Coordinates of C-alpha atoms in Angstrom, one line a residue:
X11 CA -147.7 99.0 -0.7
X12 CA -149.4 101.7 -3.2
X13 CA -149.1 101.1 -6.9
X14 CA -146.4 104.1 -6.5
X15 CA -143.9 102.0 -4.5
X16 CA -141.0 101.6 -7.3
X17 CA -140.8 97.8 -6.4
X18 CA -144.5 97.6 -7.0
X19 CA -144.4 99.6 -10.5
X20 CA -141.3 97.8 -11.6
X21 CA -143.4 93.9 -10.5
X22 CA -146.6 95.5 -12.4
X23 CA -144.3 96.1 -15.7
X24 CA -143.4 92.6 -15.5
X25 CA -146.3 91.2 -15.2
X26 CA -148.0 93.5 -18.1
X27 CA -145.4 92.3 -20.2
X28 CA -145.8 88.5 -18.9
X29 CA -149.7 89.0 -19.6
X30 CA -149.1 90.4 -22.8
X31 CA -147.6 87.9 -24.2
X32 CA -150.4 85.6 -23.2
X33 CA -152.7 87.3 -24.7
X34 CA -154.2 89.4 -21.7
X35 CA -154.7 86.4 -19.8
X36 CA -153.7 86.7 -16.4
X37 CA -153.8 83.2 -15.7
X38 CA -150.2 81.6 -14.3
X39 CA -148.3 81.2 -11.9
X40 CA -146.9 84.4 -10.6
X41 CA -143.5 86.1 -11.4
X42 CA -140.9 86.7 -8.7
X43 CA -139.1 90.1 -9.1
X44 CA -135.7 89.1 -7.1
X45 CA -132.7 90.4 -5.9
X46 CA -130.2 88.2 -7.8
X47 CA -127.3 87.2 -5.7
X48 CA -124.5 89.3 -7.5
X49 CA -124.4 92.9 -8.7
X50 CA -123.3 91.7 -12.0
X51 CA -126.2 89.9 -12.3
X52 CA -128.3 92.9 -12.4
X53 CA -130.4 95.1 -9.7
X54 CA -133.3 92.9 -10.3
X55 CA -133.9 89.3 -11.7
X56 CA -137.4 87.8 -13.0
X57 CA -138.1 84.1 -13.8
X58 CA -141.2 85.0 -15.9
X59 CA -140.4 83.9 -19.0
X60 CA -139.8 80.0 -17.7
X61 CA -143.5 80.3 -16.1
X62 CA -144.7 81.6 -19.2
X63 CA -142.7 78.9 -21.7
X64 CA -144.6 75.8 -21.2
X65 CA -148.1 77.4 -21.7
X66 CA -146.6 79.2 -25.0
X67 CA -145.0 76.2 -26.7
X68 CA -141.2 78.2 -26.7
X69 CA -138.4 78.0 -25.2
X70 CA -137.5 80.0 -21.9
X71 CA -134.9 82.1 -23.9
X72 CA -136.8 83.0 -26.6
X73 CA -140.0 84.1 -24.8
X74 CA -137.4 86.1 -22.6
X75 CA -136.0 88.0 -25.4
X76 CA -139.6 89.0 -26.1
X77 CA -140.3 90.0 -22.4
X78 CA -137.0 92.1 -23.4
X79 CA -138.5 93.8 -25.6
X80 CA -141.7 94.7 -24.1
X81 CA -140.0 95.8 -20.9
X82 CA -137.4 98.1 -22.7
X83 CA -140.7 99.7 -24.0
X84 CA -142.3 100.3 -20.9
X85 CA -139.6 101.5 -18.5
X86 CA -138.1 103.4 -20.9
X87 CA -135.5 106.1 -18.8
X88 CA -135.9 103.9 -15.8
X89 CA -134.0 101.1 -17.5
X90 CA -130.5 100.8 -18.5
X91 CA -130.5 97.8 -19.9
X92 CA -131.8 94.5 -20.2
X93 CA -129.9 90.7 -20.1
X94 CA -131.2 87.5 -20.8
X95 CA -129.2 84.8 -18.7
X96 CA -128.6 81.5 -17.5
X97 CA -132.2 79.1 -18.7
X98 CA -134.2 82.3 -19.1
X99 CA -133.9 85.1 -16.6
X100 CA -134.4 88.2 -17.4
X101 CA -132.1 90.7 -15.6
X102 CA -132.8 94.1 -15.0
X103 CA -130.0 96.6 -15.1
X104 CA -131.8 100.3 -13.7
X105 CA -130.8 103.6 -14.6
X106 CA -129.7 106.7 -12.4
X107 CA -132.6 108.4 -13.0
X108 CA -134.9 105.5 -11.6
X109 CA -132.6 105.1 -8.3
X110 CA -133.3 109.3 -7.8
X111 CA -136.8 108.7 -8.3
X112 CA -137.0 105.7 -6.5
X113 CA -135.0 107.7 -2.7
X114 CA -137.9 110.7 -3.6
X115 CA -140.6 108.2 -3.4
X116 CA -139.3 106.8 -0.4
X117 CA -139.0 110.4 1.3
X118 CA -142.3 111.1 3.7
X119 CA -140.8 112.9 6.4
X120 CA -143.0 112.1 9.6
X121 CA -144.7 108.9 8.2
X122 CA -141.5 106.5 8.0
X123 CA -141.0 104.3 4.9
X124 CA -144.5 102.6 3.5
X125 CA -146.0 99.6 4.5
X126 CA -149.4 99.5 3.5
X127 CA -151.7 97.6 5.0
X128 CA -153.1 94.4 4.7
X129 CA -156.4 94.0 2.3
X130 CA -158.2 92.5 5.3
X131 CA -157.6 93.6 8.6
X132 CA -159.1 91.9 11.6
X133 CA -159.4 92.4 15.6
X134 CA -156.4 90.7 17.0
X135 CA -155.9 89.9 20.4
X136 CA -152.1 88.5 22.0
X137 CA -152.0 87.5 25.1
X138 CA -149.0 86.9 26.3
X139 CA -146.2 86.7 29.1
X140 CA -149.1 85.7 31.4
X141 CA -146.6 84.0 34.1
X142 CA -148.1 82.8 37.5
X143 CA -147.7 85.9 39.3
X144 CA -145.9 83.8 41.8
X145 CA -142.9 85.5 41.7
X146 CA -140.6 88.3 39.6
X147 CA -140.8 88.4 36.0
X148 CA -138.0 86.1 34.9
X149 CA -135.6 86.2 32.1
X150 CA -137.6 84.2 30.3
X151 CA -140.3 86.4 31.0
X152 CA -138.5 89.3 29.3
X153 CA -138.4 87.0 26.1
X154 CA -141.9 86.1 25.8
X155 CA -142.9 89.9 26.7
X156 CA -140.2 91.6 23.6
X157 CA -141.6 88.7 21.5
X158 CA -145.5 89.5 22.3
X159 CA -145.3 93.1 22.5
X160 CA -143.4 93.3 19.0
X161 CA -145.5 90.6 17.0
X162 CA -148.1 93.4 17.9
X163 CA -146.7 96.3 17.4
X164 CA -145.6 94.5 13.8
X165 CA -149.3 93.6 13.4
X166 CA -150.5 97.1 13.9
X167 CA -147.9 98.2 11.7
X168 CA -149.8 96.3 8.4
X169 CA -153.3 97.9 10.0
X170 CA -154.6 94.7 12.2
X171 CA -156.8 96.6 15.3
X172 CA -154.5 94.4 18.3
X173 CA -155.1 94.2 22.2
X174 CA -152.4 92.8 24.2
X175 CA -153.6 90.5 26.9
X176 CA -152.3 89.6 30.3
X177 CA -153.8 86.2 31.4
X178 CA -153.4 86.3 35.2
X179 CA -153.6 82.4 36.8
X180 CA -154.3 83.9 40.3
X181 CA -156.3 80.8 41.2
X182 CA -155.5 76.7 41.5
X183 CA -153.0 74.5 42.8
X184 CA -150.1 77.1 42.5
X185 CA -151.6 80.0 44.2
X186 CA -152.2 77.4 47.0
X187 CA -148.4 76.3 47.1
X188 CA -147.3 80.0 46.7
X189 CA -149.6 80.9 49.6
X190 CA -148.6 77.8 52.1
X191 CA -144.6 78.8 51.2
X192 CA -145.6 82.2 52.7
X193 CA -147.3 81.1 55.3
X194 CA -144.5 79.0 56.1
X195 CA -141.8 81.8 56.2
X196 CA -144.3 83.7 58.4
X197 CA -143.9 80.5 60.8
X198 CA -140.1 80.5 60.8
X199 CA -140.4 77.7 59.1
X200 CA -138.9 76.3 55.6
X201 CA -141.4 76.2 53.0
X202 CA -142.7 72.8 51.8
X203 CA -140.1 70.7 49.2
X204 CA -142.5 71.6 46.0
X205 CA -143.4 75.0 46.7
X206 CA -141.5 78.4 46.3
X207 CA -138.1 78.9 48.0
X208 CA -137.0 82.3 47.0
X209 CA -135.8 84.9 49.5
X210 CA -138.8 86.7 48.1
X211 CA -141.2 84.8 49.5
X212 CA -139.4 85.8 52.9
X213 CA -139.8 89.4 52.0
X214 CA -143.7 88.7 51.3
X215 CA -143.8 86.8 54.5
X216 CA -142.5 90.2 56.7
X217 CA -144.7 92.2 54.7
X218 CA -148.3 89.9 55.2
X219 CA -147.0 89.7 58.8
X220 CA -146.7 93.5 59.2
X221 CA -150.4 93.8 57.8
X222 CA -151.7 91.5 60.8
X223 CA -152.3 88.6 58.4
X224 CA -152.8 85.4 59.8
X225 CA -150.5 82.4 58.4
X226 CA -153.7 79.9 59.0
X227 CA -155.7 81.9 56.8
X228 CA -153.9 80.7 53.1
X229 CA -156.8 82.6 50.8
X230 CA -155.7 85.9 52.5
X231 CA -152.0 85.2 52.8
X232 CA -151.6 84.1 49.1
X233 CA -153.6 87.0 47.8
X234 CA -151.4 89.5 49.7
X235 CA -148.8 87.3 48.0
X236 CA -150.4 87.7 43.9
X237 CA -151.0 91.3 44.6
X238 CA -147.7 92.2 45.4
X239 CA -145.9 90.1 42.4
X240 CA -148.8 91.7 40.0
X241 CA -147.5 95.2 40.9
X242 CA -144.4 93.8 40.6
X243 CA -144.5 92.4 37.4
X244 CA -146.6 95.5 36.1
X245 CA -144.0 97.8 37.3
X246 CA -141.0 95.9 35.3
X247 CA -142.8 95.2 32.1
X248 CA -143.7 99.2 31.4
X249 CA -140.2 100.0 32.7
X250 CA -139.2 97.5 29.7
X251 CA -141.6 99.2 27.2
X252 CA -144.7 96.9 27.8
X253 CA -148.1 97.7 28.5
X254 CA -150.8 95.7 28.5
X255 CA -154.6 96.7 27.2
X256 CA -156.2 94.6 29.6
X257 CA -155.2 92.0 32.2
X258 CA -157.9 89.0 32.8
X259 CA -158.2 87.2 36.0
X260 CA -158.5 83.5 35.8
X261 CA -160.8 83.8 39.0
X262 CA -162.8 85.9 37.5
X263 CA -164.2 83.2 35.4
X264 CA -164.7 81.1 38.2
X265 CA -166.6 83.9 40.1
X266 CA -168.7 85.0 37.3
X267 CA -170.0 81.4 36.4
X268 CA -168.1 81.5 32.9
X269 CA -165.9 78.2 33.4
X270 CA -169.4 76.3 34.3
X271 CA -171.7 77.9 31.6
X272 CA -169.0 77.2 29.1
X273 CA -169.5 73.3 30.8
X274 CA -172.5 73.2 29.7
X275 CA -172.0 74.3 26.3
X276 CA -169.9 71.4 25.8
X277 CA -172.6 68.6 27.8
X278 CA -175.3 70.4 25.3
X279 CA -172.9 69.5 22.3
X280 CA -172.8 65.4 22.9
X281 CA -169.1 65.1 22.8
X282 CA -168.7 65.1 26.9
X283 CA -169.1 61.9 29.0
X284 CA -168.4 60.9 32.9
X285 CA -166.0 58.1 33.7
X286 CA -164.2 57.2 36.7
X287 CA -166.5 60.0 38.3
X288 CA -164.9 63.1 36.2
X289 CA -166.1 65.0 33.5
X290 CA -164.1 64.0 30.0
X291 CA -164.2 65.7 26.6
X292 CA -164.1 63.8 23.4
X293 CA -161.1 65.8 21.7
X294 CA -160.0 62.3 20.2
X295 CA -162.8 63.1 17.7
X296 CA -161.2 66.3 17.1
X297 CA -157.2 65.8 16.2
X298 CA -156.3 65.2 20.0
X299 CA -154.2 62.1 20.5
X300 CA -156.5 61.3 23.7
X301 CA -159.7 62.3 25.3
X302 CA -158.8 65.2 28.2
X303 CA -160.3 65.3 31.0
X304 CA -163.2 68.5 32.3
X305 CA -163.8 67.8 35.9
X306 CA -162.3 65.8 38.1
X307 CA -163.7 63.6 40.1
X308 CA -163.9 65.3 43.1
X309 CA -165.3 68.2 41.0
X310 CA -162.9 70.4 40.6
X311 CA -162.6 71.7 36.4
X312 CA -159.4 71.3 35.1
X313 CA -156.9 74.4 33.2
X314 CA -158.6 72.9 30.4
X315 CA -162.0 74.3 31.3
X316 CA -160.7 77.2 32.5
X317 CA -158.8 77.6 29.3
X318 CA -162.1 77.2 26.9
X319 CA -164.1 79.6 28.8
X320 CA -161.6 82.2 28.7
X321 CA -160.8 81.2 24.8
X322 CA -164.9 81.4 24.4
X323 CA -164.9 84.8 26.1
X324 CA -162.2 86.1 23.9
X325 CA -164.6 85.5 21.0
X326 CA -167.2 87.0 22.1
X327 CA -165.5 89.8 23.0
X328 CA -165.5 89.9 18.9
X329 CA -161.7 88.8 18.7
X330 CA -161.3 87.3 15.3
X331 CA -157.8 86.1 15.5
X332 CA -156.3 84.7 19.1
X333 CA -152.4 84.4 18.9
X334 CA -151.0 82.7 22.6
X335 CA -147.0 83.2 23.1
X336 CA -146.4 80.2 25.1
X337 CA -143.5 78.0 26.5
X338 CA -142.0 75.3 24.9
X339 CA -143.6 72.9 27.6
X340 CA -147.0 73.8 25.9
X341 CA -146.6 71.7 23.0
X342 CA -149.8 69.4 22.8
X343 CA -151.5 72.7 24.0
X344 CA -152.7 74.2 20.5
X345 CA -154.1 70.3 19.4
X346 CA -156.0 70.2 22.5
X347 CA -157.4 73.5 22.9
X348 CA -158.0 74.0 18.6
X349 CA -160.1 70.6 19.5
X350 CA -162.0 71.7 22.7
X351 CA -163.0 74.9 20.3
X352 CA -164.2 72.9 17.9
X353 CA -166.4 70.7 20.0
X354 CA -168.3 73.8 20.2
X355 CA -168.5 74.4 16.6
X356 CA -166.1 77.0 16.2
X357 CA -163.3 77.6 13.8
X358 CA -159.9 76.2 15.4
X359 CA -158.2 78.2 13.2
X360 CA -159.1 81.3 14.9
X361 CA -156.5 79.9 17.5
X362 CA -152.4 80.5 16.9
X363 CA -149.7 79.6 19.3
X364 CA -146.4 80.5 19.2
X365 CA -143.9 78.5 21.2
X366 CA -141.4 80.4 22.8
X367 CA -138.0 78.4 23.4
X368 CA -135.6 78.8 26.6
X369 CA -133.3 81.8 27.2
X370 CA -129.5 81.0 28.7
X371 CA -128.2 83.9 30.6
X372 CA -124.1 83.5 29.9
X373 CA -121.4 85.4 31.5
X374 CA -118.2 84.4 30.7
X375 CA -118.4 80.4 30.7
X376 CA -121.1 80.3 33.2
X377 CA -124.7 80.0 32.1
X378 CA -127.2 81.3 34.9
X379 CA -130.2 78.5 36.0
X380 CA -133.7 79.0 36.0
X381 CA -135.9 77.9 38.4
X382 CA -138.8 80.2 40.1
X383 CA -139.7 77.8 42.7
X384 CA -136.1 77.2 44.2
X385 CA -135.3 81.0 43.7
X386 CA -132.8 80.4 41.6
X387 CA -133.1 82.7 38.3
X388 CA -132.5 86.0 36.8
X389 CA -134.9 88.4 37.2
X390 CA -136.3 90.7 34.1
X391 CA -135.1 93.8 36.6
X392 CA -131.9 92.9 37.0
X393 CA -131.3 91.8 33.5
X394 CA -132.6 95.3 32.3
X395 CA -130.3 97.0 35.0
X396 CA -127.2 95.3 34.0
X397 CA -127.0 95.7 30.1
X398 CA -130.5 98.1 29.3
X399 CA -134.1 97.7 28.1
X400 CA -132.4 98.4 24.4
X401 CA -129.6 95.3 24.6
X402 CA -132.2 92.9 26.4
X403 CA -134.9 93.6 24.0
X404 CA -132.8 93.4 20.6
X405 CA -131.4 89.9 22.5
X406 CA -134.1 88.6 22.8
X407 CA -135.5 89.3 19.1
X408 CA -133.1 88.8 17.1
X409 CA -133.2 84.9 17.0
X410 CA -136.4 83.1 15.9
X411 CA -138.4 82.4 18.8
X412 CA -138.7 78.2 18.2
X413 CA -134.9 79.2 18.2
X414 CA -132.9 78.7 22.4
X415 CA -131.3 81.9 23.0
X416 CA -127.2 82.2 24.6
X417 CA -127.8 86.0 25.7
X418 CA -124.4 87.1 26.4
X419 CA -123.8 89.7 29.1
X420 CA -120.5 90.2 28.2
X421 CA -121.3 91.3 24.6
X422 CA -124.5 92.7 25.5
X423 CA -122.2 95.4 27.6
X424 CA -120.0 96.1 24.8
X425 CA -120.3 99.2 23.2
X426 CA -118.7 98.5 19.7
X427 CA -119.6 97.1 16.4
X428 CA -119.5 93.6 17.8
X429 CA -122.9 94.7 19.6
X430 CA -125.3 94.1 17.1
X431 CA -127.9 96.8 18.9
X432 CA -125.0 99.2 19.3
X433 CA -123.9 98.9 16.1
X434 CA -127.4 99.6 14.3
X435 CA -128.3 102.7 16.9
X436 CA -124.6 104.0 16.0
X437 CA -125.4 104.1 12.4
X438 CA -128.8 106.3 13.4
X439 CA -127.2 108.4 15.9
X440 CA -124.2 109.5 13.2
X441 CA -127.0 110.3 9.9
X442 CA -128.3 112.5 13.1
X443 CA -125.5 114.2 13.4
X444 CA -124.6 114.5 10.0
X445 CA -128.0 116.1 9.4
X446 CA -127.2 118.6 12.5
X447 CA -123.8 119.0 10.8
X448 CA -125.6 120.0 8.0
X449 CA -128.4 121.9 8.8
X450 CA -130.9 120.0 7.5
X451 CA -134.5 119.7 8.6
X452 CA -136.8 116.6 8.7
X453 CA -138.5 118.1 5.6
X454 CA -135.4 118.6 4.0
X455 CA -133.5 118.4 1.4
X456 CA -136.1 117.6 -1.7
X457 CA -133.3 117.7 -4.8
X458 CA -135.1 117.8 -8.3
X459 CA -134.4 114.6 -9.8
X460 CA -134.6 115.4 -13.3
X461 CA -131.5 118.2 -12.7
X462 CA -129.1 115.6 -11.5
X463 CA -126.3 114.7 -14.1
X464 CA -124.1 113.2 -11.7
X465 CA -123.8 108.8 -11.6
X466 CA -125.5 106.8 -8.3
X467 CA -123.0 105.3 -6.8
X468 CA -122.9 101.4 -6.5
X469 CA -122.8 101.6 -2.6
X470 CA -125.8 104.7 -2.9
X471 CA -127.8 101.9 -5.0
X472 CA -127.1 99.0 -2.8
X473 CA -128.6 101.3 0.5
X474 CA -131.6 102.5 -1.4
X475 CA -132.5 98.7 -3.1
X476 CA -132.5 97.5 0.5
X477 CA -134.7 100.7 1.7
X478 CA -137.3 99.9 -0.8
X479 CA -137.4 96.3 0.7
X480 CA -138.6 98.0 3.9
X481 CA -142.8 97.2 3.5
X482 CA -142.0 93.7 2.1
X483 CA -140.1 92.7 5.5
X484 CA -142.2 94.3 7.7
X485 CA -145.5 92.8 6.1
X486 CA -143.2 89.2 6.2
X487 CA -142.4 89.9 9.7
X488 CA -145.7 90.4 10.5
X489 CA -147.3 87.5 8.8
X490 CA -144.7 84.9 10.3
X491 CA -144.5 86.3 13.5
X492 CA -140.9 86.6 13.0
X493 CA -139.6 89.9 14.8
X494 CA -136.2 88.6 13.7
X495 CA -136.1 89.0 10.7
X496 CA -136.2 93.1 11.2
X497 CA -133.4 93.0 13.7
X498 CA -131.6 91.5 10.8
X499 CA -133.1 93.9 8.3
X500 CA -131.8 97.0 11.2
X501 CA -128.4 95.3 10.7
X502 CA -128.4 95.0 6.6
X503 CA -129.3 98.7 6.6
X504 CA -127.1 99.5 9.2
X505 CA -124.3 98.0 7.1
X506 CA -125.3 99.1 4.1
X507 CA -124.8 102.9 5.2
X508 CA -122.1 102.3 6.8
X509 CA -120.5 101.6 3.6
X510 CA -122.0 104.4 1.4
X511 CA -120.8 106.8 4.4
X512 CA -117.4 104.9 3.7
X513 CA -117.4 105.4 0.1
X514 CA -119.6 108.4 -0.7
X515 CA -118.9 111.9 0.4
X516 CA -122.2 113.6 2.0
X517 CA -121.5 117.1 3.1
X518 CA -119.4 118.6 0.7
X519 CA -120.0 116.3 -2.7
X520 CA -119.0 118.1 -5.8
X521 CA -121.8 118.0 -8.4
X522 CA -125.0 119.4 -9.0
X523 CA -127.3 118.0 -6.3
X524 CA -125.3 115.3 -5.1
X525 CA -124.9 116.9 -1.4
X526 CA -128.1 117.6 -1.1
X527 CA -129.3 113.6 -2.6
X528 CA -127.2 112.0 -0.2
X529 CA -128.7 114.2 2.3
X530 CA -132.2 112.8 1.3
X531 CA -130.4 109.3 1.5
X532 CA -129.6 109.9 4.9
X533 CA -132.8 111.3 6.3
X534 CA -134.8 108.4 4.7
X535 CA -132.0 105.9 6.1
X536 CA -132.5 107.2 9.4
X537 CA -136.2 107.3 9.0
X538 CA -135.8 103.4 8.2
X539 CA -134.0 102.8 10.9
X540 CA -135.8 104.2 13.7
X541 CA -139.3 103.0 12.4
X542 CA -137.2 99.6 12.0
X543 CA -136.5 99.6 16.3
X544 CA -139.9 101.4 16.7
X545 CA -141.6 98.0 15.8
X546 CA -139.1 95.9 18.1
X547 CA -139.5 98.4 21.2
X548 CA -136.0 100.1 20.6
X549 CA -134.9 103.7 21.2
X550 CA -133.3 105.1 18.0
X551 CA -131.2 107.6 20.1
X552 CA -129.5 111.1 18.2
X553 CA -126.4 110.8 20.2
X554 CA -124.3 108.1 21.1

């Protein structure tokens, strides 16, 4: 956020006058500039002077009635006036003429609303979704896919450089099971008790037939098999506004002696040793609860060996941070990995996952099961058919993702304020047409501030105090990995103009420059808005 933000000017005057009275120092614990919980508490609330009262030898009253002082000083016109309440807050009551400076700031059409980028960027790779490509793209699937693609585009937003990363598991135990149920079907034959059921697999069973495949040969039957669900998958995820910079075979670091070299990294580093004929790591020695095993015995590596060479080539590839979005069944999966990383002398920290918690399908009373292997689920395609890439999306994000999500069809359909996706696109789609009511241009209007007599209305103040908020959630978002928190954000803001529309007159407002300020309001409400669904992969449509 620049030092012209008004949030950031107004925390900087605070802490000049907080410095000042220690003498310049800058030493102490920093001052919150807050949002108290009540209007008539003030617009904004500081707890400076009981940080500063200890180190000054005075009470948290008095050395607020000084910071009174000094801030009355500083902000001059901007302030209305200052109280000191409860132990020692100091509450800031701002003027008119700071809220009309404060919606001008805000106003740069084409750009969105600020949100300044971190002082340290680095190269960022998510990988995500990654599901055996075994079969559709589940419901499930689409939760771990809005997640992904949104903690990156939030990422971006604060000026990381981000790849998004498909891990495809097209070889092992799975692909072998997927192959022998197609195999199977080709037969006539029912597929084995642990392997895939769907009526899918049927169709991929006609299909390897009508290309002269022979059910005997399982390597070509079960890559027919990954092809076709890659396509598949590929196909659903861009039609649900996910694309993928790169997607990385697991065979290929089998094939191109990856998996081994990285083997021998770990013999060179003294922490491997055989028992029981396999291959074990010492992760014990590294946070792990238990040693894990390299190579089995009959010499086969493990995921876990597959998973450190592809973690070791992600480095290389001069990655500096390496987020996974995972299932909840990956629990243990961070402490191993972080320790099979640091065997090899690398950072673990350079490793994040993300846990990603179930999604219930509801309709009515009935909750939908999920099971890929008995072909019992909902697919990511039919999910998106039935209630939209914009509902399923906003669904999926709008609860913490260590949070189980009931996704409700029925209220997903329902096109009215109970909709929490429909109701933040309506409030977009009528500042549109309020602006085509009105004439008014994405550059327009830009009312002199300093020839506006007429008061800010409380609801005009409340929408533009949560506008400025905008860079703060985002950069929160970003750094939690918590696309939630802007669904809620849409929804405050959504609210917020909804009641200033209710209460303040836009096209037609008596006094001078009041039309054309709530104008402004609106365009940099609508601005907030669509940037706001722009970061969760959510059209901000004109009309509705």
């Amino acid at each position: 956020m620049s030092p012209q933000h008004p949030l950031a000017s107004l925390r900087a005057a605070v802490g000049d006058a907080a410095n000042a009275l220690r003498d310049g120092s800058a030493e102490g614990s920093v001052a919150t500039l807050e949002r108290p919980p009540r209007q008539q508490l003030g617009d904004y609330s500081s707890n400076a002077a009981m940080l500063l009262a200890a180190s000054l030898g005075e009470s948290p009253r008095d050395v607020a009635e000084r910071l009174k002082g000094r801030l009355e000083e500083s902000l001059g016109a901007g302030l209305e006036r200052i109280e000191v309440a409860g132990p020692g807050f100091v509450n800031l009551f701002l003027s008119d003429s700071w809220y009309r400076q404060a919606i001008a700031g805000l106003h740069s059409p084409g750009e969105g609303l600020e949100v300044g980028a971190v002082e340290s960027p680095m190269r960022v790779l998510v990988e995500f979704v990654s599901a055996n490509p075994t079969g559709p793209l589940t419901a499930a699937g689409g939760r771990h896919a809005a997640y992904g693609d949104s903690v990156a585009r939030l990422l971006e937003a604060v000026g990381h450089a981000v790849s998004r990363e498909y891990y495809v598991n097209d070889t092992g135990g799975q692909i072998e099971r997927f192959g022998a149920s197609i195999a199977a079907r080709m037969r006539g034959a029912e597929p084995p008790e642990d392997a895939y059921q769907g009526e899918y697999v049927a169709a991929l069973a006609e299909q390897a037939a009508a290309e002269g495949l022979d059910p005997s040969d399982g390597e070509a039957v079960a890559g027919l098999g990954v092809g076709v669900i890659l396509a598949q998958i590929r196909d659903t995820l861009h039609r649900y506004g996910v694309d993928f910079d790169d997607w990385f075979s697991e065979r290929s670091l089998q094939e191109s002696g990856a998996v081994e070299a990285t083997l021998e990294k770990l013999r060179q580093t003294g922490h491997t040793y055989e028992s029981e004929g396999a291959l074990w790591l010492r992760t014990s020695e590294f946070g792990d609860d238990k040693d894990r095993v390299l190579v089995r015995a009959g010499g086969e590596p493990t995921y876990l060996a597959s998973d450190v060479a592809y973690h070791v080539d992600k480095l290389e590839r001069g990655f500096e941070r390496l987020i996974n979005v995972l299932g909840s069944d990956h629990h243990g999966y961070l402490t191993r990995m972080g320790a099979a990383i640091a065997a090899l002398g690398i950072d673990p920290d350079v490793l994040e996952a993300q846990l990603m918690q179930f999604v219930h399908v509801i309709e009515g009373a009935e909750r939908a099961q999920m099971s890929k292997r008995r072909g019992d689920f909902v697919t990511l395609d039919e999910l998106v058919e039935d209630i939209g890439v914009d509902a399923t999306r906003f669904f999926m994000l709008q609860r913490s993702h260590d949070t189980t999500i009931d996704l409700d069809l029925d209220l997903a359909r329902r096109e009215s304020n109970e909709n929490p996706v429909y109701y933040v696109q309506y409030a977009h789609a009528r500042i549109a047409s309020i602006l085509r009511k009105a004439g008014t241009a994405a550059s327009d209007p830009r009312p002199d501030p300093e020839s506006m007599t007429a008061p800010v209305e409380p609801a005009e103040r409340t929408l533009i105090k949560r506008l400025l908020e905008f860079g703060g959630e985002v950069r929160e978002a970003a750094d939690r990995r918590a696309p939630h928190r802007i669904c809620a954000y849409a929804q405050a803001v959504a609210t917020d103009f909804h009641a200033f529309y209710r209460d303040c007159k836009v096209i037609g407002a008596e006094g001078e420059g009041v039309e054309e300020a709530r104008l402004q309001l609106c365009l940099v409400t609508k601005i907030g808005i669509a940037t706001a669904l722009g970061l969760l992969g959510i059209s901000a449509p004109e009309r509705m």
